[in-house]
CSV table of C-alpha atoms and ligand atoms in Angstrom, one decimal:
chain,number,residue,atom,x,y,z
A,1,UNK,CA,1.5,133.3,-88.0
A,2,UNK,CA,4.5,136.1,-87.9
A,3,UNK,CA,4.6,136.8,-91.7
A,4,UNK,CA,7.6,139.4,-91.6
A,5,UNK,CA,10.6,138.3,-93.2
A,6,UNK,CA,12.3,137.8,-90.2
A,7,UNK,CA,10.7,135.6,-87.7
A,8,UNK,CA,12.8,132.9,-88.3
A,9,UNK,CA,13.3,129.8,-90.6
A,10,UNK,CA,11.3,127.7,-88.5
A,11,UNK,CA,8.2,128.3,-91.3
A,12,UNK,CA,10.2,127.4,-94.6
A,13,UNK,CA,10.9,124.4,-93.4
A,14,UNK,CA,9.4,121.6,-96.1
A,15,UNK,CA,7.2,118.2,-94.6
A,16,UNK,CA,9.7,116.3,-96.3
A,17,UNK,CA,12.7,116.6,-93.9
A,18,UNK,CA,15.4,114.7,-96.1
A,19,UNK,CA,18.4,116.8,-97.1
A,20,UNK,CA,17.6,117.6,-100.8
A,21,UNK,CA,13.9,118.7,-100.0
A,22,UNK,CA,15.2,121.0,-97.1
A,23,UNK,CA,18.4,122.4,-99.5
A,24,UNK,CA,15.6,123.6,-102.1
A,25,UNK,CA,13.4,124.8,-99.1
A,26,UNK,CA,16.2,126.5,-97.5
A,27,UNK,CA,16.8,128.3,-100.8
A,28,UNK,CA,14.1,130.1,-100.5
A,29,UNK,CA,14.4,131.3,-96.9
A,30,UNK,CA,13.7,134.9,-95.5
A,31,UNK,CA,13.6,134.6,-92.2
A,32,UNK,CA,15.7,137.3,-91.6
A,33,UNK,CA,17.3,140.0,-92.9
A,34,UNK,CA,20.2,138.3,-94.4
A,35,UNK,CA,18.9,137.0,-97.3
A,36,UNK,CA,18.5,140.1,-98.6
A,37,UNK,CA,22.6,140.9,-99.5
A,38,UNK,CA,23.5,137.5,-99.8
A,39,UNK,CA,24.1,136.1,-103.1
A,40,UNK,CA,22.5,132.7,-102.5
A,41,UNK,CA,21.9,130.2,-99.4
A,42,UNK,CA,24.9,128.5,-99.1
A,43,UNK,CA,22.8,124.8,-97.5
A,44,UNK,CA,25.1,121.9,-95.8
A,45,UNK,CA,27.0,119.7,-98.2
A,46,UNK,CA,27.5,115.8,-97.6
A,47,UNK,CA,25.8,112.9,-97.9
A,48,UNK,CA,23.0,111.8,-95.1
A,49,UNK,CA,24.6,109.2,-92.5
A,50,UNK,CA,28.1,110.7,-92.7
A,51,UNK,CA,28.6,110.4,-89.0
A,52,UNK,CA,30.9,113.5,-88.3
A,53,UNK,CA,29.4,117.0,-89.2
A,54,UNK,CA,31.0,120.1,-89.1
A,55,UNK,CA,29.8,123.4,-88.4
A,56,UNK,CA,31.3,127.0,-89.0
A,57,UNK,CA,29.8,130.2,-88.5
A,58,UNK,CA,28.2,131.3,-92.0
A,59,UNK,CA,29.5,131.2,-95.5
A,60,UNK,CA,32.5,133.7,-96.3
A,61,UNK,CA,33.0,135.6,-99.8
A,62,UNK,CA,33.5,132.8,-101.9
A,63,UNK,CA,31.4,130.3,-100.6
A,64,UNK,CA,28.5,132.8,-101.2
A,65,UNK,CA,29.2,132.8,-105.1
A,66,UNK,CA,30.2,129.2,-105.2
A,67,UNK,CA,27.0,128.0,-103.3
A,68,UNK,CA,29.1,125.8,-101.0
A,69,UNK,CA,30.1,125.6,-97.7
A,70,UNK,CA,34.0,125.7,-96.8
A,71,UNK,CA,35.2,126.4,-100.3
A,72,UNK,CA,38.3,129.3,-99.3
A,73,UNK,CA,40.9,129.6,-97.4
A,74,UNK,CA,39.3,128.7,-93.7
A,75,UNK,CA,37.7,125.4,-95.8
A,76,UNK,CA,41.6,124.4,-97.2
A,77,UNK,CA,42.6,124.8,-93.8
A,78,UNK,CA,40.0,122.3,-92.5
A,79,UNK,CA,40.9,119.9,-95.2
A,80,UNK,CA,44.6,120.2,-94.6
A,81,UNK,CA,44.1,119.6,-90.7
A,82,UNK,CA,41.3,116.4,-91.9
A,83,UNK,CA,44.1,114.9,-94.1
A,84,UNK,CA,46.6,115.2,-91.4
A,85,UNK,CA,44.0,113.3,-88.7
A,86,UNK,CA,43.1,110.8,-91.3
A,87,UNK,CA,39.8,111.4,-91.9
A,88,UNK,CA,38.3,111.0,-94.6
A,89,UNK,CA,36.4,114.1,-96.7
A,90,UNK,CA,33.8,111.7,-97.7
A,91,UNK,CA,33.0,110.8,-93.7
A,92,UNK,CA,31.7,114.3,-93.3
A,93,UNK,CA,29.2,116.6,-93.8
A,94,UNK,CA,29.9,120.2,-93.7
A,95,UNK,CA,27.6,123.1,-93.1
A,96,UNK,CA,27.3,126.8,-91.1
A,97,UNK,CA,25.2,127.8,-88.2
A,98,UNK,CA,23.7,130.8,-90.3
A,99,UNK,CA,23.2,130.0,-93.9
A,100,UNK,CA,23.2,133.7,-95.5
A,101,UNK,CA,26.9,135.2,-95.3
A,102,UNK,CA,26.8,138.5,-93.8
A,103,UNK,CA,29.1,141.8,-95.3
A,104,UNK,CA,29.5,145.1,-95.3
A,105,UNK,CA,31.2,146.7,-98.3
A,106,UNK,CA,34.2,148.7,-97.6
A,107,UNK,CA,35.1,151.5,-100.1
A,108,UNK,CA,31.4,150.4,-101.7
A,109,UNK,CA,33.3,147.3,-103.2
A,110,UNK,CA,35.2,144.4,-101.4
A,111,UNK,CA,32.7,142.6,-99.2
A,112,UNK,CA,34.0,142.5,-95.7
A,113,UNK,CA,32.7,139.4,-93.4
A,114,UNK,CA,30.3,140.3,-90.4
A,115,UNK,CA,29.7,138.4,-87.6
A,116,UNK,CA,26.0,137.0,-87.6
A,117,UNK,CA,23.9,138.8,-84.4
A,118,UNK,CA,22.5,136.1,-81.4
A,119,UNK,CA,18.9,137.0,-83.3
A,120,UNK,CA,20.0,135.7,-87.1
A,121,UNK,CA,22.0,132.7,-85.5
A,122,UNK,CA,18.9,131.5,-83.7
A,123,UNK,CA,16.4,132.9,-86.7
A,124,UNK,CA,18.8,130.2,-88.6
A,125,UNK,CA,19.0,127.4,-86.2
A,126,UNK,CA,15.8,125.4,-87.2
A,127,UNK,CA,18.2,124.5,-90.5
A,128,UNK,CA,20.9,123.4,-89.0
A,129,UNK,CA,18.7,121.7,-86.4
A,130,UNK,CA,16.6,119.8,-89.3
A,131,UNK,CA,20.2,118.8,-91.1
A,132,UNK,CA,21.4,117.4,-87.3
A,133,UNK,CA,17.8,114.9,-87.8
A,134,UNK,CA,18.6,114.2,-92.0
A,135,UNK,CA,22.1,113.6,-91.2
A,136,UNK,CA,22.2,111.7,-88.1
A,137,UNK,CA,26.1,112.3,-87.2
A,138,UNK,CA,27.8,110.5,-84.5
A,139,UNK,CA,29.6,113.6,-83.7
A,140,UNK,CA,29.2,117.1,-84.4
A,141,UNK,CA,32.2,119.5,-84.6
A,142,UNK,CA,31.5,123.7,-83.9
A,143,UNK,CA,33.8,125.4,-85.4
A,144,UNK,CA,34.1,128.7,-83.6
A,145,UNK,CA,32.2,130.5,-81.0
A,146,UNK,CA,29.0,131.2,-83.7
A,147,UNK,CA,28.3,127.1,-84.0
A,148,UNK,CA,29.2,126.7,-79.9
A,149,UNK,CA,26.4,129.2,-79.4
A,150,UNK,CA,24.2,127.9,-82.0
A,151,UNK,CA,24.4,124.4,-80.4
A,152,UNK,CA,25.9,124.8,-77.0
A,153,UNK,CA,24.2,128.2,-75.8
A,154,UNK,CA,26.0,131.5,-74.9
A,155,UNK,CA,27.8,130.2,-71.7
A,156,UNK,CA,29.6,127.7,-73.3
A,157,UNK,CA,33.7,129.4,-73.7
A,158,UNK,CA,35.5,127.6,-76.2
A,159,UNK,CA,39.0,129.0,-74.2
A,160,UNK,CA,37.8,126.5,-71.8
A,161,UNK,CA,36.1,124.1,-73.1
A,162,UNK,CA,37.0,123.3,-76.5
A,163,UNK,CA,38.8,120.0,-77.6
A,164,UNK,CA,36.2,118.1,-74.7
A,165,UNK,CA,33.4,115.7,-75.6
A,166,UNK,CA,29.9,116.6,-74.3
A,167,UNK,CA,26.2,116.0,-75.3
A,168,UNK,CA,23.7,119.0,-76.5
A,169,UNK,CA,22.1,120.7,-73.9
A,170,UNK,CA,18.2,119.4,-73.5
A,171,UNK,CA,17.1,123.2,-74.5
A,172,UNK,CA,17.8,121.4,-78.0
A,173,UNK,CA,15.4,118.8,-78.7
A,174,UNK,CA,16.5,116.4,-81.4
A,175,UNK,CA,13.9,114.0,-83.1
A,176,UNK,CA,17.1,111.8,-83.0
A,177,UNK,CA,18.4,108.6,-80.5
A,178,UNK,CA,21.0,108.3,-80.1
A,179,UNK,CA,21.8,111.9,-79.7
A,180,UNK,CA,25.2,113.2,-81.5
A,181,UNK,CA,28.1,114.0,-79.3
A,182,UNK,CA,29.3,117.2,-79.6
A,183,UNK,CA,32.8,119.2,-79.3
A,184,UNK,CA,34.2,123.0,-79.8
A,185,UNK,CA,37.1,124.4,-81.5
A,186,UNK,CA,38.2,127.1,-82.9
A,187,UNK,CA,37.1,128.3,-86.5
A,188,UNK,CA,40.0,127.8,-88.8
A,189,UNK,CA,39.9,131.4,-89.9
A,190,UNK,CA,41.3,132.2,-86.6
A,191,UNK,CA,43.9,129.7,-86.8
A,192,UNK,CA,44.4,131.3,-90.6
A,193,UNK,CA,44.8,134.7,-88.9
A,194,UNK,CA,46.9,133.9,-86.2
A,195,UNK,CA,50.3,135.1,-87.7
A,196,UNK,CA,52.1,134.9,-84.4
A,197,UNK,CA,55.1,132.8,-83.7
A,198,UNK,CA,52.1,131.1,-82.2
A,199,UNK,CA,50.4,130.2,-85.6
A,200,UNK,CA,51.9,126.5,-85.6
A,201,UNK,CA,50.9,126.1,-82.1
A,202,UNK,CA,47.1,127.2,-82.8
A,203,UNK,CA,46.8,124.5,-85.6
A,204,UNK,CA,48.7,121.8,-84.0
A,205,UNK,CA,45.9,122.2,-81.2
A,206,UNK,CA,43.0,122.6,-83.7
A,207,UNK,CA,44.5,119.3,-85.3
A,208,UNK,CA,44.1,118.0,-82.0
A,209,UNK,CA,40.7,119.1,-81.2
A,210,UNK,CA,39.6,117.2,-85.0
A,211,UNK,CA,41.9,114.1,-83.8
A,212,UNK,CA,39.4,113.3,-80.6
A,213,UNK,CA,36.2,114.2,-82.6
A,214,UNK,CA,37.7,111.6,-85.4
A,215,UNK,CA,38.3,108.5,-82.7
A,216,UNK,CA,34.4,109.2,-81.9
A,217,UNK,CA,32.9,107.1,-84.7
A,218,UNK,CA,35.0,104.2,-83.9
A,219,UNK,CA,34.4,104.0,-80.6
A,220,UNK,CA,38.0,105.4,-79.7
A,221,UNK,CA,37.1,108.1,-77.4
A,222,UNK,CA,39.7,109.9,-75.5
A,223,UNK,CA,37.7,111.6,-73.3
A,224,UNK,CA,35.0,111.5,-70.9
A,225,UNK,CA,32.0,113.2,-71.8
A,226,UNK,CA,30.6,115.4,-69.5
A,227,UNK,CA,27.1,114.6,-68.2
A,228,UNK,CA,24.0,117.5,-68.9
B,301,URA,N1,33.8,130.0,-92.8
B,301,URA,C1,32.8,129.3,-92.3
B,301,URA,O1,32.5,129.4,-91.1
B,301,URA,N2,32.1,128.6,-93.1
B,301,URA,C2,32.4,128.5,-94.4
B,301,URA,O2,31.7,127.8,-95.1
B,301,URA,C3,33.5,129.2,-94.9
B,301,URA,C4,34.2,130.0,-94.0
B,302,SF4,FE1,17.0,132.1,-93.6
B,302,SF4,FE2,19.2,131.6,-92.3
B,302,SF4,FE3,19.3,133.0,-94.5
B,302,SF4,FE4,18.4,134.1,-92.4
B,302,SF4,S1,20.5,133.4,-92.7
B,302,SF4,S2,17.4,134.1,-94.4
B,302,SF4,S3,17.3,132.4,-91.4
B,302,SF4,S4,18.7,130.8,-94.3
């Protein structure tokens, strides 16, 4: 076996695939070069059997010291636009695509968000991939072109496609039945950013995009979802 620390996270993975054994394992992952910086892995937080998951790019400056996804501004934004769609915290789990954050310090001090390479997002996938199998969502959300690539491959354009229900291509191969059904928006940082007279556009559509993911557990689905 590859023993440089960056082929991948495919070999930390633990026997025991339920979501505490793979947080610990996943703390102790080098399979790649992010680890190195980081503070800590920031794993997935929620309970197994929440059935919608949500998945942003990687943790940002203060989810790194806190140890948890979604804790800043992009993650208030999420729960705002949640409350507003009525669902509730406690119905999801919430993780990232790469589990390191990735910075580079400008002036030597304040950290400055990178975005992860194709090489760290698919050196990171077999986490996310073993969470998909503890957690066994109904629906997964990607948050931003990082989870649409992780999950949905590098064609996939969130510009056109985001806000529609669709199943995980089969270059994906879940230990799971029924497969989740997945769907793309934007990450809220980008909705955060937007400063436009367009801002309260952007998150009345992202509040839209989490409105037809929500309906999905019930049953309630708005829209069709597009075959393989
Ligand atoms: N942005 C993300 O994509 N994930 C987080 O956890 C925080 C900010
Ligand atoms: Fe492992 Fe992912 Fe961290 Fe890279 S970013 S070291 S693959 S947990």
């Amino acid at each position: 076996m590859d023993a440089t620390p960056t082929a991948g996270a495919a070999r930390y993975l633990p026997d025991d695939r339920a979501l505490d054994s793979l947080q610990t394992a996943a703390g102790r992952c080098q399979g790649c070069a992010l680890f190195e910086a980081a503070t800590q892995t920031v794993f997935g937080h929620g309970r197994s059997g929440a059935p919608i998951m949500l998945v942003g790019e990687q943790p940002g400056n203060q989810e790194d010291r806190a140890g948890m996804p979604f804790v800043g501004p992009a993650g208030r934004l999420l729960t705002r636009a949640l409350d507003e769609v009525g669902i509730d915290p406690a119905l999801t789990y919430r993780t990232n695509a790469v589990k390191h954050f990735k910075f580079t310090r400008k002036h030597g001090k304040r950290r400055i968000h990178q975005k992860p390479s194709r090489t760290e997002i698919v050196a990171c996938r077999p986490w996310l991939i073993a969470e998909i199998e503890a957690v066994r969502p109904q629906v997964i959300v990607c948050l931003g072109a990082t989870a649409a690539q992780a999950l949905l491959g590098t064609a996939f354009r969130i510009s056109a496609q985001r806000g529609q229900l669709t199943q995980l291509p089969s270059a994906i191969d879940l230990q799971l039945a029924p497969e989740p059904i997945v769907l793309a928006t934007v990450h809220p940082s980008a909705v955060l950013r937007d400063r436009s007279d367009r801002h309260d556009e952007a998150y009345k559509l992202f509040v839209d995009d989490l409105r037809v993911a929500g309906a999905v557990p019930s049953g309630r689905r708005t829209t069709q979802v597009a075959g393989r």
